[in-house]
GROMACS .gro file of C-alpha atoms in nm:
model
  256
    1MET     CA    1  -9.490   0.172   4.462
    2MET     CA    2  -9.267   0.335   4.694
    3MET     CA    3  -9.045   0.038   4.748
    4LYS     CA    4  -8.973   0.013   4.368
    5LYS     CA    5  -8.883   0.394   4.338
    6ILE     CA    6  -8.646   0.303   4.650
    7LEU     CA    7  -8.491   0.006   4.480
    8LEU     CA    8  -8.465   0.175   4.141
    9GLY     CA    9  -8.287   0.478   4.304
   10SER     CA   10  -8.053   0.247   4.498
   11VAL     CA   11  -7.934   0.073   4.150
   12GLY     CA   12  -7.904   0.411   4.013
   13LEU     CA   13  -7.655   0.514   4.272
   14VAL     CA   14  -7.454   0.172   4.260
   15VAL     CA   15  -7.437   0.208   3.862
   16LEU     CA   16  -7.309   0.565   3.893
   17SER     CA   17  -7.067   0.478   4.163
   18VAL     CA   18  -6.900   0.200   3.933
   19ALA     CA   19  -6.902   0.400   3.667
   20SER     CA   20  -6.729   0.692   3.839
   21ALA     CA   21  -6.473   0.446   3.965
   22GLN     CA   22  -6.389   0.341   3.638
   23ALA     CA   23  -6.364   0.666   3.481
   24ALA     CA   24  -6.100   0.756   3.781
   25ASP     CA   25  -5.915   0.454   3.712
   26LEU     CA   26  -5.893   0.519   3.328
   27ALA     CA   27  -5.757   0.885   3.401
   28ALA     CA   28  -5.513   0.736   3.654
   29ARG     CA   29  -5.349   0.497   3.413
   30PRO     CA   30  -5.276   0.642   3.054
   31ARG     CA   31  -5.356   0.421   2.757
   32ALA     CA   32  -5.040   0.212   2.698
   33TYR     CA   33  -4.924   0.200   2.313
   34THR     CA   34  -4.602   0.082   2.103
   35LYS     CA   35  -4.374   0.316   1.960
   36ALA     CA   36  -4.322   0.264   1.597
   37PRO     CA   37  -3.958   0.165   1.526
   38VAL     CA   38  -3.739   0.456   1.364
   39MET     CA   39  -3.556   0.344   1.058
   40SER     CA   40  -3.205   0.512   1.001
   41PRO     CA   41  -3.002   0.490   0.698
   42PHE     CA   42  -2.651   0.338   0.674
   43TYR     CA   43  -2.388   0.311   0.407
   44ASP     CA   44  -2.327  -0.030   0.259
   45TRP     CA   45  -1.997  -0.069   0.085
   46SER     CA   46  -2.062  -0.404  -0.089
   47GLY     CA   47  -2.021  -0.399  -0.489
   48PHE     CA   48  -1.780  -0.354  -0.756
   49TYR     CA   49  -1.593  -0.011  -0.788
   50ILE     CA   50  -1.341   0.162  -1.008
   51GLY     CA   51  -1.128   0.476  -0.940
   52LEU     CA   52  -0.813   0.684  -0.996
   53ASN     CA   53  -0.527   0.759  -0.762
   54GLY     CA   54  -0.233   1.019  -0.743
   55GLY     CA   55   0.037   1.095  -0.507
   56GLY     CA   56   0.418   1.042  -0.452
   57GLY     CA   57   0.661   0.769  -0.377
   58SER     CA   58   1.016   0.694  -0.259
   59SER     CA   59   1.220   0.393  -0.370
   60HIS     CA   60   1.521   0.315  -0.147
   61ASN     CA   61   1.800   0.139  -0.333
   62CYS     CA   62   2.137  -0.013  -0.221
   63TRP     CA   63   2.386  -0.138  -0.473
   64ASN     CA   64   2.646  -0.428  -0.395
   65LEU     CA   65   2.911  -0.510  -0.661
   66THR     CA   66   2.932  -0.884  -0.647
   67ASN     CA   67   3.136  -0.964  -0.986
   68VAL     CA   68   3.321  -0.780  -1.235
   69ASN     CA   69   3.401  -0.925  -1.603
   70GLY     CA   70   3.338  -1.291  -1.412
   71ILE     CA   71   3.559  -1.223  -1.145
   72ALA     CA   72   3.387  -1.227  -0.795
   73THR     CA   73   3.425  -0.920  -0.586
   74GLY     CA   74   3.300  -1.069  -0.260
   75GLY     CA   75   3.041  -0.799  -0.246
   76VAL     CA   76   3.149  -0.436  -0.220
   77SER     CA   77   2.898  -0.165  -0.135
   78GLU     CA   78   2.835   0.113  -0.386
   79GLY     CA   79   2.616   0.306  -0.173
   80CYS     CA   80   2.245   0.378  -0.155
   81HIS     CA   81   2.006   0.647  -0.287
   82ASP     CA   82   1.658   0.721  -0.274
   83ALA     CA   83   1.439   0.750  -0.612
   84THR     CA   84   1.159   0.976  -0.565
   85GLY     CA   85   0.886   1.137  -0.749
   86ALA     CA   86   0.522   1.149  -0.863
   87VAL     CA   87   0.274   0.845  -0.924
   88VAL     CA   88  -0.053   0.857  -1.104
   89GLY     CA   89  -0.297   0.557  -1.201
   90GLY     CA   90  -0.604   0.359  -1.115
   91GLN     CA   91  -0.763   0.072  -0.924
   92ILE     CA   92  -1.053  -0.163  -0.976
   93GLY     CA   93  -1.197  -0.407  -0.704
   94TYR     CA   94  -1.462  -0.549  -0.516
   95ARG     CA   95  -1.590  -0.536  -0.163
   96TRP     CA   96  -1.847  -0.730   0.028
   97GLN     CA   97  -1.972  -0.624   0.390
   98MET     CA   98  -2.075  -0.830   0.663
   99ALA     CA   99  -2.214  -0.623   0.980
  100SER     CA  100  -1.953  -0.365   1.004
  101TRP     CA  101  -1.683  -0.566   0.863
  102VAL     CA  102  -1.578  -0.512   0.520
  103PHE     CA  103  -1.374  -0.730   0.308
  104GLY     CA  104  -1.232  -0.683  -0.063
  105ILE     CA  105  -0.988  -0.751  -0.349
  106GLU     CA  106  -0.828  -0.517  -0.556
  107ALA     CA  107  -0.581  -0.459  -0.819
  108GLN     CA  108  -0.379  -0.111  -0.879
  109GLY     CA  109  -0.164   0.004  -1.153
  110ASP     CA  110   0.036   0.301  -1.162
  111TRP     CA  111   0.259   0.497  -1.391
  112ALA     CA  112   0.554   0.628  -1.177
  113ASN     CA  113   0.848   0.885  -1.228
  114LEU     CA  114   1.070   0.766  -0.931
  115SER     CA  115   1.446   0.852  -1.009
  116GLY     CA  116   1.736   0.895  -0.784
  117SER     CA  117   2.109   0.821  -0.772
  118ASN     CA  118   2.464   0.846  -0.614
  119LEU     CA  119   2.818   0.823  -0.668
  120SER     CA  120   2.965   0.438  -0.675
  121SER     CA  121   3.223   0.398  -0.406
  122PRO     CA  122   3.569   0.457  -0.559
  123ALA     CA  123   3.713   0.119  -0.451
  124ALA     CA  124   3.400  -0.039  -0.638
  125LEU     CA  125   3.509   0.057  -1.018
  126THR     CA  126   3.808   0.198  -1.173
  127ALA     CA  127   3.647   0.480  -1.308
  128ALA     CA  128   3.409   0.740  -1.131
  129VAL     CA  129   3.045   0.622  -1.186
  130THR     CA  130   2.690   0.726  -1.094
  131ASN     CA  131   2.445   0.441  -1.020
  132GLN     CA  132   2.100   0.555  -1.112
  133THR     CA  133   1.748   0.368  -1.044
  134LYS     CA  134   1.414   0.471  -1.195
  135ILE     CA  135   1.086   0.311  -1.141
  136ASP     CA  136   0.848   0.376  -1.425
  137ALA     CA  137   0.571   0.187  -1.305
  138PHE     CA  138   0.427  -0.074  -1.040
  139GLY     CA  139   0.128  -0.271  -0.966
  140LEU     CA  140  -0.045  -0.405  -0.649
  141PHE     CA  141  -0.253  -0.711  -0.623
  142THR     CA  142  -0.399  -0.730  -0.268
  143GLY     CA  143  -0.666  -0.854  -0.015
  144GLN     CA  144  -0.846  -0.570   0.205
  145ILE     CA  145  -1.014  -0.614   0.550
  146GLY     CA  146  -1.168  -0.313   0.711
  147TYR     CA  147  -1.441  -0.175   0.940
  148SER     CA  148  -1.722   0.073   0.849
  149PHE     CA  149  -1.827   0.355   1.078
  150ASN     CA  150  -2.133   0.423   0.844
  151ASN     CA  151  -2.014   0.603   0.575
  152VAL     CA  152  -1.633   0.614   0.670
  153LEU     CA  153  -1.425   0.302   0.623
  154VAL     CA  154  -1.070   0.202   0.768
  155TYR     CA  155  -0.885  -0.074   0.624
  156ALA     CA  156  -0.571  -0.261   0.608
  157LYS     CA  157  -0.439  -0.443   0.273
  158GLY     CA  158  -0.165  -0.689   0.189
  159GLY     CA  159  -0.053  -0.891  -0.115
  160ALA     CA  160   0.182  -0.892  -0.417
  161ALA     CA  161   0.357  -0.595  -0.580
  162VAL     CA  162   0.568  -0.557  -0.887
  163THR     CA  163   0.779  -0.280  -1.000
  164ASP     CA  164   0.922  -0.207  -1.354
  165SER     CA  165   1.264  -0.094  -1.258
  166LYS     CA  166   1.547   0.061  -1.474
  167TYR     CA  167   1.913   0.055  -1.361
  168SER     CA  168   2.193   0.228  -1.524
  169GLY     CA  169   2.539   0.295  -1.488
  170ILE     CA  170   2.665   0.656  -1.579
  171ILE     CA  171   3.007   0.827  -1.632
  172THR     CA  172   3.017   1.080  -1.379
  173ALA     CA  173   3.215   1.328  -1.591
  174ASN     CA  174   3.019   1.338  -1.909
  175GLY     CA  175   2.671   1.179  -1.817
  176ALA     CA  176   2.702   0.913  -2.066
  177VAL     CA  177   2.539   0.566  -1.998
  178PHE     CA  178   2.756   0.290  -2.010
  179ASP     CA  179   2.524   0.002  -1.902
  180GLN     CA  180   2.166  -0.045  -1.830
  181VAL     CA  181   1.913  -0.305  -1.734
  182THR     CA  182   1.539  -0.295  -1.720
  183GLN     CA  183   1.367  -0.556  -1.464
  184ALA     CA  184   1.034  -0.625  -1.357
  185ARG     CA  185   1.072  -0.740  -1.016
  186TRP     CA  186   0.813  -0.886  -0.763
  187GLY     CA  187   0.762  -0.875  -0.413
  188GLY     CA  188   0.504  -0.810  -0.115
  189ALA     CA  189   0.294  -0.495  -0.020
  190VAL     CA  190   0.130  -0.393   0.292
  191GLY     CA  191  -0.082  -0.082   0.350
  192ALA     CA  192  -0.341   0.107   0.517
  193GLY     CA  193  -0.610   0.338   0.437
  194LEU     CA  194  -0.911   0.583   0.537
  195GLU     CA  195  -1.193   0.623   0.285
  196VAL     CA  196  -1.509   0.854   0.320
  197ALA     CA  197  -1.820   0.840   0.096
  198PHE     CA  198  -1.953   1.187   0.041
  199ALA     CA  199  -2.215   1.101  -0.233
  200PRO     CA  200  -2.440   0.814  -0.294
  201ASN     CA  201  -2.189   0.602  -0.493
  202TRP     CA  202  -1.866   0.833  -0.449
  203SER     CA  203  -1.591   0.810  -0.207
  204VAL     CA  204  -1.264   0.987  -0.155
  205GLY     CA  205  -0.963   0.850   0.061
  206VAL     CA  206  -0.579   0.842   0.149
  207GLU     CA  207  -0.389   0.533   0.130
  208TYR     CA  208   0.004   0.448   0.239
  209ASP     CA  209   0.151   0.143   0.106
  210HIS     CA  210   0.499  -0.019   0.171
  211LEU     CA  211   0.642  -0.255  -0.099
  212PHE     CA  212   0.926  -0.498   0.022
  213MET     CA  213   1.089  -0.588  -0.311
  214GLY     CA  214   1.386  -0.774  -0.142
  215ASN     CA  215   1.725  -0.831  -0.286
  216SER     CA  216   1.767  -0.926  -0.655
  217SER     CA  217   2.107  -0.992  -0.863
  218ILE     CA  218   2.123  -0.762  -1.147
  219ASN     CA  219   2.366  -0.881  -1.439
  220PHE     CA  220   2.478  -0.590  -1.661
  221PRO     CA  221   2.592  -0.701  -2.000
  222ALA     CA  222   2.937  -0.588  -2.141
  223THR     CA  223   2.892  -0.252  -2.377
  224ALA     CA  224   3.153  -0.078  -2.556
  225LEU     CA  225   3.236   0.149  -2.257
  226ALA     CA  226   3.220  -0.140  -1.980
  227ASN     CA  227   3.284  -0.505  -1.904
  228THR     CA  228   3.004  -0.718  -1.772
  229ARG     CA  229   2.921  -0.665  -1.389
  230THR     CA  230   2.687  -0.802  -1.147
  231ASP     CA  231   2.513  -0.587  -0.849
  232ASN     CA  232   2.289  -0.732  -0.574
  233ILE     CA  233   2.038  -0.443  -0.547
  234LYS     CA  234   1.810  -0.424  -0.248
  235GLN     CA  235   1.467  -0.221  -0.319
  236ASP     CA  236   1.217  -0.070  -0.084
  237VAL     CA  237   0.912   0.159  -0.188
  238ASP     CA  238   0.699   0.389   0.018
  239LEU     CA  239   0.380   0.528  -0.143
  240GLY     CA  240   0.131   0.800  -0.061
  241MET     CA  241  -0.160   0.841  -0.255
  242VAL     CA  242  -0.528   1.019  -0.259
  243ARG     CA  243  -0.797   0.799  -0.400
  244LEU     CA  244  -1.128   0.848  -0.583
  245ASN     CA  245  -1.403   0.561  -0.633
  246TYR     CA  246  -1.702   0.502  -0.796
  247ARG     CA  247  -1.904   0.204  -0.680
  248PHE     CA  248  -2.147   0.034  -0.865
  249GLY     CA  249  -2.441  -0.061  -0.632
  250GLY     CA  250  -2.730   0.099  -0.409
  251PRO     CA  251  -2.554   0.349  -0.181
  252VAL     CA  252  -2.783   0.322   0.129
  253VAL     CA  253  -3.035   0.085   0.282
  254ALA     CA  254  -3.253   0.120   0.598
  255LYS     CA  255  -3.216  -0.051   0.903
  256TYR     CA  256  -3.403  -0.025   1.262
   0.00000   0.00000   0.00000
């Protein structure tokens, strides 16, 4: 009987020792756990958009007289002038996003009031005349590539441009228009912009564009006040605009 008590007591001591050791081990090693992933929102620029723009522009125009009444002049410089003023219009386009890269296509059309003039070189014409250039409208058809920093997008663009230009010869003394030609001329466009999304589907941005319109021979017909003449006119346009866009599509998605 005594031996049985001793045996049971020994077993109890062993059990208590093992239990104490396991408890100490658990206290020394905290229980491992996996942290749940945190979801953060980011702005997705994909989708169709439409918007308005407004700003100003300057067109640099250089006139060179190459023919008067069918007689070649060899190219006589009549001087250059800047046609400046305001622009306002709209744009429509589509963008798609791959990771942080954004690609797009866009069409833009603006009414313009760019006007400027200069006195013609005295050697160019027999009467004191003023050459005037007006741009009444322009259009851009461009592709875009950009990089997004969440709701901030920086981008470059390039493509085709067209201007609705009016060229006039004016008698300086009395302001009478003696010849005039309107031309839709095509060229190239490059630009860059910065756009910020400030609401679920709304964004605002600024953009600069340069239009390379090249050289074009303008044939002025004979009028009651003047013979025929041909001027080779070189044109470039610089534009600065503020843009407001509304995008059709979900504004924010979640990522880990």
